[in-house]
JSON list of C-alpha atoms in Angstrom, two decimals:
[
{"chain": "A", "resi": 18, "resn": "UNK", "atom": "CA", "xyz": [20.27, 6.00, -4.91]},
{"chain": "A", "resi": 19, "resn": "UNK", "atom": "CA", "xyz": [20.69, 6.22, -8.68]},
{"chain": "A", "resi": 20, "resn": "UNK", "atom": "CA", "xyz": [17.96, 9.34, -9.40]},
{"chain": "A", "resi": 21, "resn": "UNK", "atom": "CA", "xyz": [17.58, 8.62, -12.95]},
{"chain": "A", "resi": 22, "resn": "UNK", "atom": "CA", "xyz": [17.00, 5.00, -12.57]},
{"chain": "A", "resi": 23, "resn": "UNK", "atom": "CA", "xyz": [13.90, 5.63, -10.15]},
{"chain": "A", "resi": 24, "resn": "UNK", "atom": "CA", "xyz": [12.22, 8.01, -11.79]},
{"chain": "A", "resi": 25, "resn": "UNK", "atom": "CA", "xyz": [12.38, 5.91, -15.10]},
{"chain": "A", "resi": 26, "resn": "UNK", "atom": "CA", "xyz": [10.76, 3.30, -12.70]},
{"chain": "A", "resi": 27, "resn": "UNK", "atom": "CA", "xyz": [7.94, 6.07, -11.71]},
{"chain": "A", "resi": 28, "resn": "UNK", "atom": "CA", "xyz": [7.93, 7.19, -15.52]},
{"chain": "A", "resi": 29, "resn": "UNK", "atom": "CA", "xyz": [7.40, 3.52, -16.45]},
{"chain": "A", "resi": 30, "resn": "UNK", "atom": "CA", "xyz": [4.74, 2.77, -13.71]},
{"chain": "A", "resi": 31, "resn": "UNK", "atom": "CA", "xyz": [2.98, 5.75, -14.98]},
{"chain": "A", "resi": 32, "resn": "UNK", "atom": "CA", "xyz": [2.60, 4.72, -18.58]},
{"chain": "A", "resi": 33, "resn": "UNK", "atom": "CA", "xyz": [1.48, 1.12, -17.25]},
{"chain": "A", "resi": 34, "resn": "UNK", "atom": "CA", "xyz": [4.97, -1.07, -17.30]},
{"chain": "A", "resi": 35, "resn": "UNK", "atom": "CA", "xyz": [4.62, -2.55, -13.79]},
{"chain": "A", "resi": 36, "resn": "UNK", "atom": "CA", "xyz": [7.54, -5.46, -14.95]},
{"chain": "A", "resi": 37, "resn": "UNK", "atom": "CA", "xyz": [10.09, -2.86, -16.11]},
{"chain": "A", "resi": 38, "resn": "UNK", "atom": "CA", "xyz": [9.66, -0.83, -13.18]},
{"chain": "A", "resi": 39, "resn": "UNK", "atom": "CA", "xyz": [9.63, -3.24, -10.40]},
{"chain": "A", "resi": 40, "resn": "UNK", "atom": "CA", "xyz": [13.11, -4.62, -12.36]},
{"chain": "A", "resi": 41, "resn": "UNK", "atom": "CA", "xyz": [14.47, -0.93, -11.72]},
{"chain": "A", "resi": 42, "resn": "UNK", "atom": "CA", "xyz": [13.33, -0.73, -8.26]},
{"chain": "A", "resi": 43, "resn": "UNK", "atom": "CA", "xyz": [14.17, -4.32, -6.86]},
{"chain": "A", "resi": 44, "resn": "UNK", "atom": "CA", "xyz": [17.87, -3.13, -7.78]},
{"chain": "A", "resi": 45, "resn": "UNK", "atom": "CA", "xyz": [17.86, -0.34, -5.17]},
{"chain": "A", "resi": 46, "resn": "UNK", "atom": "CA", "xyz": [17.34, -0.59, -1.26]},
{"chain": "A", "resi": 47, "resn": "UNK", "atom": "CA", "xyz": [17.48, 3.26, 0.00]},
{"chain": "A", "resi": 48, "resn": "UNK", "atom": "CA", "xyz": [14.32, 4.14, 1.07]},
{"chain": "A", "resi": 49, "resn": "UNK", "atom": "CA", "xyz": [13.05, 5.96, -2.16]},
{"chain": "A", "resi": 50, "resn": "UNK", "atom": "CA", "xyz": [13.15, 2.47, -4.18]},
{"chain": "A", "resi": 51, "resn": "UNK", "atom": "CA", "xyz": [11.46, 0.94, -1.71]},
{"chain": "A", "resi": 52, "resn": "UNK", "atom": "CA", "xyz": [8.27, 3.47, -1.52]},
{"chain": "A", "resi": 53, "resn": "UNK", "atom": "CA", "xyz": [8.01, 2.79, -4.72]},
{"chain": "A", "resi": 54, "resn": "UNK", "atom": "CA", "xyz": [8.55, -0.97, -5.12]},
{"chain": "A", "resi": 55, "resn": "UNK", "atom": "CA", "xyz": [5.86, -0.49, -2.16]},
{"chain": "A", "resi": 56, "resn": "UNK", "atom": "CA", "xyz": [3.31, 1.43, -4.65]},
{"chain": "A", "resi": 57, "resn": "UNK", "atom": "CA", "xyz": [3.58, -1.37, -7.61]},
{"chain": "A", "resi": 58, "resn": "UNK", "atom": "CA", "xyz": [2.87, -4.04, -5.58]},
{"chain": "A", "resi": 59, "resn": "UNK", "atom": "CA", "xyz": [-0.29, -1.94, -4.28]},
{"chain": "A", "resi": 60, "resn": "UNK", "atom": "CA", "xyz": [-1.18, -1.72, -7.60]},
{"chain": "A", "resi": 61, "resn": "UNK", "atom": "CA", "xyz": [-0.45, -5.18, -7.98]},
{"chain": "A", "resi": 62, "resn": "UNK", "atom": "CA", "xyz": [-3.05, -5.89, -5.34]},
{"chain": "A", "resi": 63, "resn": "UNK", "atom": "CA", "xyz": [-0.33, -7.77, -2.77]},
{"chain": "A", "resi": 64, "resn": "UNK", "atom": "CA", "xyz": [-1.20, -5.58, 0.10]},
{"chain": "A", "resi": 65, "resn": "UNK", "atom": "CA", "xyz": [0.91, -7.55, 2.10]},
{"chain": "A", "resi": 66, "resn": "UNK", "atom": "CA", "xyz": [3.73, -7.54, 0.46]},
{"chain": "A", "resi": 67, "resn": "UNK", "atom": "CA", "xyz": [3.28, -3.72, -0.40]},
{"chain": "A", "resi": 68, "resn": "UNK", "atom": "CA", "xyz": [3.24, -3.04, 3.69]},
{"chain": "A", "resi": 69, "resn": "UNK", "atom": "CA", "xyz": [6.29, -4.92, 3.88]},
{"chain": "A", "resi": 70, "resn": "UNK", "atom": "CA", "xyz": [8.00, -2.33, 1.22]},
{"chain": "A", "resi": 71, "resn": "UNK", "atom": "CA", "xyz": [6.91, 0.61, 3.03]},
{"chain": "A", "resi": 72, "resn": "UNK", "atom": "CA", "xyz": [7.97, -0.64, 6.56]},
{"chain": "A", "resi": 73, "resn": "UNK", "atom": "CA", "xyz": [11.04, -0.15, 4.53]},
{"chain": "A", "resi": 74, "resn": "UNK", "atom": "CA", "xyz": [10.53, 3.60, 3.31]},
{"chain": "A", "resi": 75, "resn": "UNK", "atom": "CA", "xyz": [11.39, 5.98, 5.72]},
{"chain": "A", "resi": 76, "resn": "UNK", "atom": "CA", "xyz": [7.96, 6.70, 7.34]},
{"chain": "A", "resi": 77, "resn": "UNK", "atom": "CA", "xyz": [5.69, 6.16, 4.59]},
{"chain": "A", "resi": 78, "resn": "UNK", "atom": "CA", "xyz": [2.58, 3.84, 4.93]},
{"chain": "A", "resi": 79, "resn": "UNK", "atom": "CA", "xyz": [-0.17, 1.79, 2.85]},
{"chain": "A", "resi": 80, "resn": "UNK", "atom": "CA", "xyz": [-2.46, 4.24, 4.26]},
{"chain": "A", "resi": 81, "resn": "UNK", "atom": "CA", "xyz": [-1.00, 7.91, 3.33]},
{"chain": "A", "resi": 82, "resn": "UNK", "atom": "CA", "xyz": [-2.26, 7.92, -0.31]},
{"chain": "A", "resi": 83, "resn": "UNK", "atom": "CA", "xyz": [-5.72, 6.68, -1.64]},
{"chain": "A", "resi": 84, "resn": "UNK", "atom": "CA", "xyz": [-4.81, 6.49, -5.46]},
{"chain": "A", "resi": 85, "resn": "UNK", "atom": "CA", "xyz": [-1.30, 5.16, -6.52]},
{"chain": "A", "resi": 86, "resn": "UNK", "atom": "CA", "xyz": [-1.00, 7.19, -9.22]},
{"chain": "A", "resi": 87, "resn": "UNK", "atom": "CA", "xyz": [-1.19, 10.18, -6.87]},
{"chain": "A", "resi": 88, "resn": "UNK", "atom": "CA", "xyz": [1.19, 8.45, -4.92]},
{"chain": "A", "resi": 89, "resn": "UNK", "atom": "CA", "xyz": [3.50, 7.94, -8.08]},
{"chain": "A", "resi": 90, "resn": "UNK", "atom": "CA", "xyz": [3.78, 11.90, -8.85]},
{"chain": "A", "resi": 91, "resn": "UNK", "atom": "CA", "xyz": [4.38, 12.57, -5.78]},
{"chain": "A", "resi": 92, "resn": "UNK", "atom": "CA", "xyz": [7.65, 10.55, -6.04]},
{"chain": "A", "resi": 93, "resn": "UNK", "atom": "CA", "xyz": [8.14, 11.45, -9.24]},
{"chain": "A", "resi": 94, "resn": "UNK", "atom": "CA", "xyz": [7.59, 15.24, -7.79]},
{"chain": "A", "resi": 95, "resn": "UNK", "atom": "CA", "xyz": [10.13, 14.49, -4.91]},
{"chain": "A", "resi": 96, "resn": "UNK", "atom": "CA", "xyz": [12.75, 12.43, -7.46]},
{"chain": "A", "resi": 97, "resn": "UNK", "atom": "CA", "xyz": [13.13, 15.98, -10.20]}
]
């Protein structure tokens, strides 16, 4: 897991990037990378796809946060 790299893909989520993040994220499998790769395509509206990612992320589900930018600093929260 490359810290820096993820939480510039949080950062950039955050301000609205969705393309630059999801490049950052794609690049990484651990289990942090793919919460989040599992947030932006929530946000993306590929619900699908987005349960996919977090059947990937270490316990986390498409259920456990309402809002995906609450979901996003809380990452960003566990990635500093």
């Amino acid at each position: 897991m490359n810290k820096d790299a993820l939480l510039m893909a949080v950062n950039l989520a955050l301000e609205g990037d969705w393309d630059a993040s999801h490049n950052i994220a794609q690049d990484y499998s651990d289990s942090t990378a793919n919460w989040i790769h599992a947030v932006l395509h929530k946000i993306e509206g590929d619900a699908w796809n987005s349960r996919y990612w977090y059947a990937r992320s270490a316990g986390k589900s498409y259920e456990d946060f309402a809002d995906a930018r609450d979901e996003l600093l809380q990452i960003q929260k566990s990635l500093s």
